[in-house]
Coordinates of C-alpha atoms in Angstrom, one line a residue:
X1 CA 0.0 0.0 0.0
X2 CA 0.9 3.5 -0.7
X3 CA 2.9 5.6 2.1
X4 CA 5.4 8.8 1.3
X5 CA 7.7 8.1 -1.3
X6 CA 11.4 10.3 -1.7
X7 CA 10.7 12.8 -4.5
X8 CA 12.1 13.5 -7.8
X9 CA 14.9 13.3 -10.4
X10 CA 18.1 14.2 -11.2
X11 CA 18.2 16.3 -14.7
X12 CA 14.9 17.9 -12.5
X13 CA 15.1 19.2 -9.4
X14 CA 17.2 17.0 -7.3
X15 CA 15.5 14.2 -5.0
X16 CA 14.7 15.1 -1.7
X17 CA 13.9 13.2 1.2
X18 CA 10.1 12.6 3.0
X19 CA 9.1 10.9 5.9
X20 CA 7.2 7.6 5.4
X21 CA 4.2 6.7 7.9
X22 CA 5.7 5.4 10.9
X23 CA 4.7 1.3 11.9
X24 CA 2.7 2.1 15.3
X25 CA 1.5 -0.3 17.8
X26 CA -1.7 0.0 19.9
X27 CA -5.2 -1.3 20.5
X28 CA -6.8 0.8 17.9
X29 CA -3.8 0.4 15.7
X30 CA -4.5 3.1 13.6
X31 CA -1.2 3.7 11.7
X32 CA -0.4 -0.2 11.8
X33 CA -3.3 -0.5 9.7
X34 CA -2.7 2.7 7.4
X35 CA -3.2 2.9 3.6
X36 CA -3.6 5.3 1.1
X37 CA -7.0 6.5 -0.2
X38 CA -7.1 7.9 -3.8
X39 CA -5.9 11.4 -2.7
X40 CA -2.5 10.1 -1.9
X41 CA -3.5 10.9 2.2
X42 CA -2.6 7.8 3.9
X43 CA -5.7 6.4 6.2
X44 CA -6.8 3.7 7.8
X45 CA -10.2 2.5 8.0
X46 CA -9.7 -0.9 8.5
X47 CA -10.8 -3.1 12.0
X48 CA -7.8 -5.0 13.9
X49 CA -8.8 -8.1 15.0
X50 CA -6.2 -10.0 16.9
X51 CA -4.6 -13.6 17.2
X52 CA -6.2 -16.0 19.0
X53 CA -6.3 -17.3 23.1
X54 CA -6.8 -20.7 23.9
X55 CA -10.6 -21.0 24.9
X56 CA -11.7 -23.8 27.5
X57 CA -12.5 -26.6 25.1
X58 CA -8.4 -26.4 23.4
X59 CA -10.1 -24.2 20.5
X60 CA -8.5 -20.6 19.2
X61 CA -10.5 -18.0 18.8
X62 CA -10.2 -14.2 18.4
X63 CA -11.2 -11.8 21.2
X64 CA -10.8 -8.6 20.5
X65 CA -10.7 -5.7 17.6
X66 CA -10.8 -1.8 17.3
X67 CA -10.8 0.5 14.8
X68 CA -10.0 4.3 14.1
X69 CA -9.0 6.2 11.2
X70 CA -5.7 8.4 11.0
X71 CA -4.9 10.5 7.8
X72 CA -1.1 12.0 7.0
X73 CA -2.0 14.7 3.6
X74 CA 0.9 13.8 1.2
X75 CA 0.9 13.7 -2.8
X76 CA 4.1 11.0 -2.1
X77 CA 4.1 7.2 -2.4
X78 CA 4.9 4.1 -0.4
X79 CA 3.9 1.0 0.9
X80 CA 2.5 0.7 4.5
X81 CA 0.0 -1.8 5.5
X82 CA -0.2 -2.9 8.6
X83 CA -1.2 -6.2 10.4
X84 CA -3.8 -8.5 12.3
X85 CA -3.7 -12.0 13.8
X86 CA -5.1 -15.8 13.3
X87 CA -4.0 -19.1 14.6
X88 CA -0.5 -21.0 14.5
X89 CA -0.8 -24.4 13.8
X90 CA 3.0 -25.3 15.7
X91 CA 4.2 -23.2 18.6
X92 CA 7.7 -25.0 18.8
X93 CA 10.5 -25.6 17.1
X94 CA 10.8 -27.7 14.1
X95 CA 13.1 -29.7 12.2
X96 CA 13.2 -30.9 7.9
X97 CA 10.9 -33.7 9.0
X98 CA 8.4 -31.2 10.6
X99 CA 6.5 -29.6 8.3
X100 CA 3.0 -27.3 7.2
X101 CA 2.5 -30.0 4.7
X102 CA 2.5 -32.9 2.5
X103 CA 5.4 -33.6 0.1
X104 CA 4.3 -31.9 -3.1
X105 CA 7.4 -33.2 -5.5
X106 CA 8.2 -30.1 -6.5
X107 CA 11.3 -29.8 -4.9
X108 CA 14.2 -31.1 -7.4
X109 CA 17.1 -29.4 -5.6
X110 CA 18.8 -28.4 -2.2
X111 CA 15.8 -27.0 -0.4
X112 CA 16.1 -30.3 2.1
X113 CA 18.6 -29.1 3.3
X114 CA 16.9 -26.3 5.2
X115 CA 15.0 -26.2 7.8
X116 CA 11.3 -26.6 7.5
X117 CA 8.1 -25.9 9.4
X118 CA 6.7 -23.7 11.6
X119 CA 10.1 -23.3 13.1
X120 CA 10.2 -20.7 16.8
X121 CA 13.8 -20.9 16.7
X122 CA 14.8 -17.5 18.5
X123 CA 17.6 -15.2 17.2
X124 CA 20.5 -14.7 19.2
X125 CA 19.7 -10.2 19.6
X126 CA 22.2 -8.0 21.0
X127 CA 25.2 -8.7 18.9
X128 CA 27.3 -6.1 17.0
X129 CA 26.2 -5.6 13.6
X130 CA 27.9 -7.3 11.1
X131 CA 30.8 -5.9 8.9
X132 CA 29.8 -4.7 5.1
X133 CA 30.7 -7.3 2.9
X134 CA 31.7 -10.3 5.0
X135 CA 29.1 -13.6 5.3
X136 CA 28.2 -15.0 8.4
X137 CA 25.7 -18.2 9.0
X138 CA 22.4 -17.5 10.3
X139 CA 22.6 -19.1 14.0
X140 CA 19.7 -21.1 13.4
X141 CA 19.0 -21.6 9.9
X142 CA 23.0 -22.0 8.5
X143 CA 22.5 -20.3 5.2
X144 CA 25.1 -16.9 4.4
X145 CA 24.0 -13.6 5.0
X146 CA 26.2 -10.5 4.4
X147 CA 25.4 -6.8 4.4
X148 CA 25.5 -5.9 1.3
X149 CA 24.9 -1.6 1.5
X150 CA 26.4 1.1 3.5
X151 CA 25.8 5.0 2.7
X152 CA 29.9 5.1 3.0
X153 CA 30.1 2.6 -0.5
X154 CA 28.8 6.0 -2.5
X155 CA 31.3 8.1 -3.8
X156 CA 30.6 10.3 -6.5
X157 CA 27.3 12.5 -5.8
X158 CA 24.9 13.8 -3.8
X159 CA 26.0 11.4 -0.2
X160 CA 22.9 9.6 1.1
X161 CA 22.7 8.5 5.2
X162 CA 21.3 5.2 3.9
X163 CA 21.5 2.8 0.7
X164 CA 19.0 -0.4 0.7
X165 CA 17.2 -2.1 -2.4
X166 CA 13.4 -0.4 -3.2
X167 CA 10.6 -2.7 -1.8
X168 CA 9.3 -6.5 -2.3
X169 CA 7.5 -6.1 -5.8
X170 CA 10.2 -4.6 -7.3
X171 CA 13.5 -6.8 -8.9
X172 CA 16.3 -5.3 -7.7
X173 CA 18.6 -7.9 -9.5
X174 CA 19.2 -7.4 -13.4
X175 CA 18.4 -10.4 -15.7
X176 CA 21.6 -12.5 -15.2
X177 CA 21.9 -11.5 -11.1
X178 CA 25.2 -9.3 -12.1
X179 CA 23.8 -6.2 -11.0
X180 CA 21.6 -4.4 -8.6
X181 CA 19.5 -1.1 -8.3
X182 CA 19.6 0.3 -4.6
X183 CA 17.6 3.5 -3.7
X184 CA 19.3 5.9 -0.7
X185 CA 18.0 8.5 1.7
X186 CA 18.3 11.5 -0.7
X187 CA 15.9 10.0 -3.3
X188 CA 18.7 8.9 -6.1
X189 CA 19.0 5.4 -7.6
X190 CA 22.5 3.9 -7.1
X191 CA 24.0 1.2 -9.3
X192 CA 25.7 -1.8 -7.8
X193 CA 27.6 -4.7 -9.2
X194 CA 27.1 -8.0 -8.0
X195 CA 30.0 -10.3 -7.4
X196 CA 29.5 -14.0 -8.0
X197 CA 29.4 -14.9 -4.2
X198 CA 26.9 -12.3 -3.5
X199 CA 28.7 -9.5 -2.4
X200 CA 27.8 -5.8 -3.9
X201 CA 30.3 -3.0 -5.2
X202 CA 29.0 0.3 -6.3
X203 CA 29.4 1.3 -9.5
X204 CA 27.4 5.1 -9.7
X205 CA 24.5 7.3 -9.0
X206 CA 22.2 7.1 -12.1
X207 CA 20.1 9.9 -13.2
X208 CA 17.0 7.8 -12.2
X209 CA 15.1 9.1 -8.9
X210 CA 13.2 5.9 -6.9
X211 CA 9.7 7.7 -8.1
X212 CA 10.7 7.1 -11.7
X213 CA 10.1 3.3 -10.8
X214 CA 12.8 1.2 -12.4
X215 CA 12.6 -1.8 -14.2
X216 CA 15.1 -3.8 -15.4
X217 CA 15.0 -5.5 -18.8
X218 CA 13.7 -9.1 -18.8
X219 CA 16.9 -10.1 -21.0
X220 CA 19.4 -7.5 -21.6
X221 CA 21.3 -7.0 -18.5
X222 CA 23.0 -3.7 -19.1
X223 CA 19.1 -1.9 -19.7
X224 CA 16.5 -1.1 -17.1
X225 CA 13.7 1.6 -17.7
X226 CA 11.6 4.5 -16.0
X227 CA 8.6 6.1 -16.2
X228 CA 9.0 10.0 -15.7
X229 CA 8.5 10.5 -12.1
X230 CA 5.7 10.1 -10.0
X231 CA 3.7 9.4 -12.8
X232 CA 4.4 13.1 -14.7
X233 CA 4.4 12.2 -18.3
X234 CA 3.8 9.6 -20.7
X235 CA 7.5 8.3 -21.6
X236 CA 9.2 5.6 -20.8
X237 CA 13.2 5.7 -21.1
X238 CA 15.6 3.4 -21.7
X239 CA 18.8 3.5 -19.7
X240 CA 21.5 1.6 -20.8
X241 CA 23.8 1.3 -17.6
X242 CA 27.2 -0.3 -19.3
X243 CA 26.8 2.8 -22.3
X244 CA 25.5 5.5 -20.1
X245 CA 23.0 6.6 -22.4
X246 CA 18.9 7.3 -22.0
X247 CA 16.8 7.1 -24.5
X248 CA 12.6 7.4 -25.3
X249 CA 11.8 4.3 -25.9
X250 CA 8.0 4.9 -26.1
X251 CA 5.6 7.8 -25.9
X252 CA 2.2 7.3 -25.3
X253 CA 1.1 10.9 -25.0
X254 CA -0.6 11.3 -28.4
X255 CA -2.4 7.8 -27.5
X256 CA -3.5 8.4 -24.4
X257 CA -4.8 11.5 -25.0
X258 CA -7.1 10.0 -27.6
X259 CA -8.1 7.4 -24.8
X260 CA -8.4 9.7 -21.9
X261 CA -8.9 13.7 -22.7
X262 CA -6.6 15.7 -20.1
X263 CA -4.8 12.8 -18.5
X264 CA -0.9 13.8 -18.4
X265 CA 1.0 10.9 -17.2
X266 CA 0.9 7.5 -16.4
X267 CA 2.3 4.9 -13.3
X268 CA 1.9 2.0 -11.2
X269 CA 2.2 4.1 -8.6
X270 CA 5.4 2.5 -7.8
X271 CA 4.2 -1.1 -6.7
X272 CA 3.5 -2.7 -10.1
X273 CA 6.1 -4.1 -12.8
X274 CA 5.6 -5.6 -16.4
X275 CA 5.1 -8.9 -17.2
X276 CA 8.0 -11.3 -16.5
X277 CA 9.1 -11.4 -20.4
X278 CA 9.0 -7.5 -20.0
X279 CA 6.4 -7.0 -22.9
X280 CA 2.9 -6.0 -21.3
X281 CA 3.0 -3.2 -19.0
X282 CA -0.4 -2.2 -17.1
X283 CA -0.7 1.2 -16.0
X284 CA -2.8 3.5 -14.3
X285 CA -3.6 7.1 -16.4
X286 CA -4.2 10.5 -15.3
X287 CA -3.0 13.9 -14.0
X288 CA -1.4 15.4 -10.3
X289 CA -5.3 17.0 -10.1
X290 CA -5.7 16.1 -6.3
X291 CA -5.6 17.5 -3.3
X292 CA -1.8 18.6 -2.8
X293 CA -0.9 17.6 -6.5
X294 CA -2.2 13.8 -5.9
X295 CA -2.4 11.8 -9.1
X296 CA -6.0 11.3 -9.7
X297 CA -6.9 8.3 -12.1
X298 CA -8.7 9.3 -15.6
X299 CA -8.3 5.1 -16.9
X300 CA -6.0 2.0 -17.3
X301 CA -4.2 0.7 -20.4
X302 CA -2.6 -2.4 -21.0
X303 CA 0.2 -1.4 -23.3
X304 CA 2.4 -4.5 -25.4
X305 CA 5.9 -2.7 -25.7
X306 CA 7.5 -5.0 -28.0
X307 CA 4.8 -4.6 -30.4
X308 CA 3.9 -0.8 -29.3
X309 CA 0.6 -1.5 -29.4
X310 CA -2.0 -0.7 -26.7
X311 CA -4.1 -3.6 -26.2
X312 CA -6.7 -2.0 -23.9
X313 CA -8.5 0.6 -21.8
X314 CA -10.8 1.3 -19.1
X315 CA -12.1 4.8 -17.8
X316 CA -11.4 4.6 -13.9
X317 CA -14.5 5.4 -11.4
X318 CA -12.1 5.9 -8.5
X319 CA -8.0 6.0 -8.2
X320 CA -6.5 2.9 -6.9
X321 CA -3.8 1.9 -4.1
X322 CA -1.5 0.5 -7.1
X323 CA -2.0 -1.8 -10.0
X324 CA 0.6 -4.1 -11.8
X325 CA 0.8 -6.8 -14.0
X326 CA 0.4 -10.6 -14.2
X327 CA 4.1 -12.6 -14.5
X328 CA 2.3 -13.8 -18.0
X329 CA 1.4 -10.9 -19.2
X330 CA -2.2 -11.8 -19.5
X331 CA -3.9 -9.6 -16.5
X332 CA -3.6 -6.4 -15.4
X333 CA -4.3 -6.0 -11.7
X334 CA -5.7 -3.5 -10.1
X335 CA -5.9 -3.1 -5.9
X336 CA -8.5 -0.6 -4.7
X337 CA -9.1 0.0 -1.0
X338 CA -12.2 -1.2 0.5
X339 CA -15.4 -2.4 -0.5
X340 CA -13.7 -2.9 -4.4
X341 CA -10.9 -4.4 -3.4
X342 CA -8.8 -6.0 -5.7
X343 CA -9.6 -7.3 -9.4
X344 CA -8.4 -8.7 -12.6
X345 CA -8.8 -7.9 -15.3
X346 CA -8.1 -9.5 -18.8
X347 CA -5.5 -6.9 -20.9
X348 CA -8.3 -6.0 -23.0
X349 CA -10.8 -5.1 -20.3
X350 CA -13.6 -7.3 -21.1
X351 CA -13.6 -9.6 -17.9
X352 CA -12.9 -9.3 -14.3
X353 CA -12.2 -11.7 -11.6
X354 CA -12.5 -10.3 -7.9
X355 CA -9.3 -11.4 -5.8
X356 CA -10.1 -9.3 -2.2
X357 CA -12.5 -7.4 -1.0
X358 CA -9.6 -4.4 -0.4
X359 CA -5.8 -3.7 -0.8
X360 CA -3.3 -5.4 1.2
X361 CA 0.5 -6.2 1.5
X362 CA 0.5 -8.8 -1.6
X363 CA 2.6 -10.2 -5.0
X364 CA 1.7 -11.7 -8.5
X365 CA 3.4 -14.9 -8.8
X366 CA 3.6 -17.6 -10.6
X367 CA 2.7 -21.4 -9.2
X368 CA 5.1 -24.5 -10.7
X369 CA 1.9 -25.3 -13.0
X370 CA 2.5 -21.7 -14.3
X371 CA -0.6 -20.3 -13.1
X372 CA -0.8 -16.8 -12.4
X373 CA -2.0 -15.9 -8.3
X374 CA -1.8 -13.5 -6.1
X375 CA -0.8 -14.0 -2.4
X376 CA -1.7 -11.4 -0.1
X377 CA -2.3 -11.0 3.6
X378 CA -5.9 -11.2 4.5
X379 CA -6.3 -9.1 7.6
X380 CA -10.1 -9.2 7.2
X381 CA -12.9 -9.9 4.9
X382 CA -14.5 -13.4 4.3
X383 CA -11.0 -15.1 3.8
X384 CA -9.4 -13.6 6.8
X385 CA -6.7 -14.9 8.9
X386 CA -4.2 -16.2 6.6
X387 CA -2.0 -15.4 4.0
X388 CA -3.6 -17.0 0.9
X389 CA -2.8 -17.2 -2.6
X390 CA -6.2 -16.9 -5.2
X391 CA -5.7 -17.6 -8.9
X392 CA -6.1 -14.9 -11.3
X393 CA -8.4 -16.7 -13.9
X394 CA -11.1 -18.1 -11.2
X395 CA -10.5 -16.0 -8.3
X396 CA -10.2 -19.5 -6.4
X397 CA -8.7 -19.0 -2.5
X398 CA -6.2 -21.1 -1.3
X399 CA -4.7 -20.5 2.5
X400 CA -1.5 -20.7 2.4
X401 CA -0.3 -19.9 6.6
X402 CA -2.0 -18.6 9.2
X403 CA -1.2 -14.6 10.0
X404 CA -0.9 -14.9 13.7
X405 CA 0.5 -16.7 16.6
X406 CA -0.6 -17.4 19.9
X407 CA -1.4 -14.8 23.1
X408 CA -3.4 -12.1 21.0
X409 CA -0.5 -11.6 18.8
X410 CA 0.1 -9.8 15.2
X411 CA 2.7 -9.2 12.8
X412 CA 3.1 -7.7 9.4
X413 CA 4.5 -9.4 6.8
X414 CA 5.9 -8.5 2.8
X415 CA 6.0 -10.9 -0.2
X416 CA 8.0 -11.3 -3.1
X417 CA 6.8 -13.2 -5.9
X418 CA 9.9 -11.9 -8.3
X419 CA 11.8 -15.2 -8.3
X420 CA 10.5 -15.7 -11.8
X421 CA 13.1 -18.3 -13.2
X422 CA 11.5 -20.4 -10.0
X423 CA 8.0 -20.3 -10.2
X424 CA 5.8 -21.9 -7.3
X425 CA 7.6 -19.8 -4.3
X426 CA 7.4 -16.7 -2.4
X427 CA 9.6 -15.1 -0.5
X428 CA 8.0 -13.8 2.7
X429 CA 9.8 -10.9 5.3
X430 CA 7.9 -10.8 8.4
X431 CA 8.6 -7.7 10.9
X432 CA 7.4 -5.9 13.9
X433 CA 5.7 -8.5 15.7
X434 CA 3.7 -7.9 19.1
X435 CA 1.3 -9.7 21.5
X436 CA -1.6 -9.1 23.9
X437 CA -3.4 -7.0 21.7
X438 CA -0.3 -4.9 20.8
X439 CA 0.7 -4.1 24.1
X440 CA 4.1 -6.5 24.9
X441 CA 6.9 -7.6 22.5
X442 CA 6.2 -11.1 21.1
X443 CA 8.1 -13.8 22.4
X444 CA 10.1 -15.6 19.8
X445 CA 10.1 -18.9 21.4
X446 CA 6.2 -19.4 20.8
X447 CA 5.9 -16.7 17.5
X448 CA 7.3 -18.8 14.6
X449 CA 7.3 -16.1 12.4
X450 CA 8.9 -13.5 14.3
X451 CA 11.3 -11.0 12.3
X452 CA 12.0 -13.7 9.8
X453 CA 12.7 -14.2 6.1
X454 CA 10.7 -17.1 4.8
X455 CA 9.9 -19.1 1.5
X456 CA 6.7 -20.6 1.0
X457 CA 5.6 -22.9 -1.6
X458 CA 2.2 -22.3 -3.7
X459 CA 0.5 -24.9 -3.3
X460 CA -2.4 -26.4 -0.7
X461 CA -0.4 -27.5 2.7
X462 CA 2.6 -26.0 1.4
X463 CA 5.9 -26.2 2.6
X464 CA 7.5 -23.6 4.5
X465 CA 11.0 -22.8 4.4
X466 CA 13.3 -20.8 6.6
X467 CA 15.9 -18.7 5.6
X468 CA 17.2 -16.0 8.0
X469 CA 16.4 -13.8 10.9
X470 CA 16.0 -10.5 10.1
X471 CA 17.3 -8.8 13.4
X472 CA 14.5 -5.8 12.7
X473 CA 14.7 -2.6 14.2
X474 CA 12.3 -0.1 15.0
X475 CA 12.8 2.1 12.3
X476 CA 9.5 3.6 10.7
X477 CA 8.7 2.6 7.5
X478 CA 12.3 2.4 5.6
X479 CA 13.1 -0.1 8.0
X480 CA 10.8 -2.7 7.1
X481 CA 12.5 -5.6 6.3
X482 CA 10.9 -5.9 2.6
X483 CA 12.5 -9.1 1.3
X484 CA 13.0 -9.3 -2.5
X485 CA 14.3 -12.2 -4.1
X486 CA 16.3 -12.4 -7.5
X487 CA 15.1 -14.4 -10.6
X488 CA 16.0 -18.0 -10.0
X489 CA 15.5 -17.7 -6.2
X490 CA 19.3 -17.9 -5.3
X491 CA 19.6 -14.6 -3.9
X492 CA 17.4 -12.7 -1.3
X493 CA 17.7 -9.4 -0.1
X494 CA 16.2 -8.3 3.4
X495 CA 16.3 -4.8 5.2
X496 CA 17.7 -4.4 8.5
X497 CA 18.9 -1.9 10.6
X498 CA 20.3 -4.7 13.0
X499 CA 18.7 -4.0 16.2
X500 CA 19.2 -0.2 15.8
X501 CA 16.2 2.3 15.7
X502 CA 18.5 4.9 14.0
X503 CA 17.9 5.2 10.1
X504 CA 21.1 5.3 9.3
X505 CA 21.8 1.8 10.4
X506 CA 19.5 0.8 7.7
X507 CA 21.0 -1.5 4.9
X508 CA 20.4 -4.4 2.3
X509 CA 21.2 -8.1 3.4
X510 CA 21.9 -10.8 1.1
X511 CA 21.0 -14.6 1.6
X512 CA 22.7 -17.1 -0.1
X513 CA 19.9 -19.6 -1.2
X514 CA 20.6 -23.4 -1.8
X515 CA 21.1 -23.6 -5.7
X516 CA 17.6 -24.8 -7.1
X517 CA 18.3 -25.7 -10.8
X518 CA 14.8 -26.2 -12.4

């Protein structure tokens, strides 16, 4: 969901930082639960409703909720959604042999080698954090994690307090892994090379800002493009990093304008990303008309880039949270707020499917059938409780984990469904966990999900795999440890700021991922 994004671009005026919504604990959880309405305000109308307590009989149920509204006016973006509880199905520790599920035989590679389950392993907290650049073993889990960003790495512009890779739905690995994309405090995009065993090296500061949304190329690993930013005009630029040249690679404006009268640029607004082969690109239309220069939607276009040919519209009734694209190209999504929820929609516009009844922390993916699903966080609604997964072409619901552990608690949780050279996982970064109705820390001997990075496969029972403690901090919403994994699932980044509630602590953490060759 939608919080304040950095601002602007380089040959423009020069990024600048904002404040994103703080994550705030409390019984009426009014930020925790915050989104952002189709002003660009960020609100929360949504009702908590935490984890369960053992009732007499052995049974869970929930006990309590609230609800209260909170709006932050900003024409910015981001993504803050908050969190609310269920049931855990395993309270203890677990081993390869203990597991969510049954064996689904689609695992062909090294994956038995980690551990599995509904594992409450606790991280070892209070330790120094580590040294840029040099891998240690997660205490529990064994696989290598480095930190992979510092601010000190930049050295030729503009010097940022932080460096860290964008968010979740966003690739931050080119298409051969050799390179990265970071953002930084300041608002510019920095370029990293990647070496073989994982480690980062910066290369430059490109003249991309983080509101220009950068994609790389699905083949060519020297190209990623941008949209102008903050949805501002109707180009989008080819950057070719090894040259150092930009160029337009497409201009919708006359097209557009044909479509839509008045509307003046076009976005995601910054959570969505082509289809994995790159070609169709769904996109939200319109004009900074709003309250405080808020984009305001006029329609939605489903454009083919490699055939420049715009295979669809629709006028919009009201703006969205954010909208992307399916991994085969086939749907665009669109995710509203409350009561229209999330839909999609077939690139020419003629059919719907209805995923959710509102917006939430989510990812398109792509199951090892190659179905196209979306797995989101159900906090409330008619599927609520867990984190499900619901195919785009039926809208059919499968529960993938529960949200919520035991004693009233609640956690928030990101996925990443980018590993696209690896269909049929997500990555998932859990962060910020509490108990008794937001009032105490969670314990991580009983919360199995607490400050974790996770992968879980899409499929009923699925398995559950665990990858690394994330050693979270209190940081507002930069600091959310937004896992993102690269294309064949060998590499995932998290965000930490160790521990620390100061920003600058923040950074990017690599996992090294058993090799999983299809």
């Amino acid at each position: 969901m939608i919080a304040d994004r950095v601002t602007s671009l380089v040959s423009v005026p020069r990024p600048t930082p904002v404040q994103r919504a703080a994550f705030v604990y409390g019984l009426t959880l009014s930020t925790l639960l915050s989104a952002c309405d189709g002003s660009g305000a960020i609100t929360s109308t949504d009702t908590a409703t935490f984890g369960p307590a053992p009732d007499t009989d052995g049974a869970t149920q929930a006990t309590a909720s609230g609800s209260d509204t909170a709006s932050t006016a900003d024409a910015s973006t981001g993504n803050d959604d908050g969190a609310t509880p269920t049931t855990t199905t395993d309270g203890g520790s677990a081993t390869a042999s203990d597991t969510t599920g049954s064996d689904t035989g689609a695992i062909d590679c090294d994956f038995d080698t980690l551990i599995e389950g509904l594992d409450a392993s606790e991280p070892t907290l209070g330790g120094p954090r580590p040294a840029l650049g040099t891998f240690y073993d997660d205490e529990h889990y064994g696989l290598s994690v480095a930190r992979v960003t510092d601010a000190s790495q930049v050295t030729d512009r503009d010097f940022p307090s932080w460096v860290r890779h964008e968010y979740s739905r966003r690739p931050a690995f080119n298409a051969n892994g050799t390179r990265a994309v970071m953002i930084s405090s300041n608002g510019w995009v920095r370029l990293y090379d990647v070496a073989a065993e994982g480690t980062f090296s910066f290369v430059q500061t490109l003249d991309v800002a983080e509101s220009q949304e950068p994609n790389w190329d699905a083949t060519d690993p020297n190209v990623l493009y941008t949209l102008e930013p903050y949805g501002g005009g109707t180009t989008i630029t080819r950057h070719d990093v090894a040259a150092g040249t930009q160029t337009v690679a497409s201009d919708l404006g006359p097209r557009i304008a044909a479509l839509f009268p008045g509307a003046q640029g076009m976005w995601t607004k910054q959570e969505g990303r082509p289809s994995n082969d790159g070609r169709v690109w769904c996109l939200e239309v319109g004009s900074a008309t709003g309250p405080g220069g808020a984009f305001v939607a006029a329609g939605f276009i489903a454009y083919d880039f490699t055939a420049d040919e715009i295979l669809g519209s629709m006028a919009a009734d009201e703006t969205p949270d954010h909208l992307s694209t399916a991994p085969s190209g086939d749907y665009c999504v669109i995710s509203w707020l409350y009561p229209t929820g999330t839909r999609a929609y077939t690139t020419d516009f003629a059919d719907s499917v209805q995923l959710h009844d509102r917006s939430e922390h989510s990812d398109l993916a792509t199951t090892a059938s190659g179905d196209d699903v979306l797995v989101y966080t159900a906090y409330d609604g008619d599927d609520a409780g867990f984190v499900n997964m619901v195919a785009l072409d039926d809208g059919e619901v499968t529960p993938l984990f529960p949200l919520y552990g035991d004693n009233h608690s609640l956690s928030a949780f990101h996925i990443s469904g980018t590993a696209r050279d690896r269909p049929g996982y997500v990555v998932v970064s859990s962060y910020g966990c509490r108990e008794d109705y937001g009032n105490a820390p969670c314990d991580p001997s009983t919360q199995w999900f607490y400050d974790k990075i996770f992968m879980v496969e899409l499929a009923a029972s699925p398995s559950i795999y665990n990858l690394a403690h994330s050693h979270y901090g209190p940081v507002p919403y930069w600091g959310e440890t937004q896992a993102v994994a690269n294309h064949d699932l060998t590499r995932v980044l998290f965000v930490s700021s160790w521990e620390s509630d100061a920003e600058a602590d923040l950074a990017s953490y690599v996992i090294r991922v058993p090799d999983c060759a299809p």
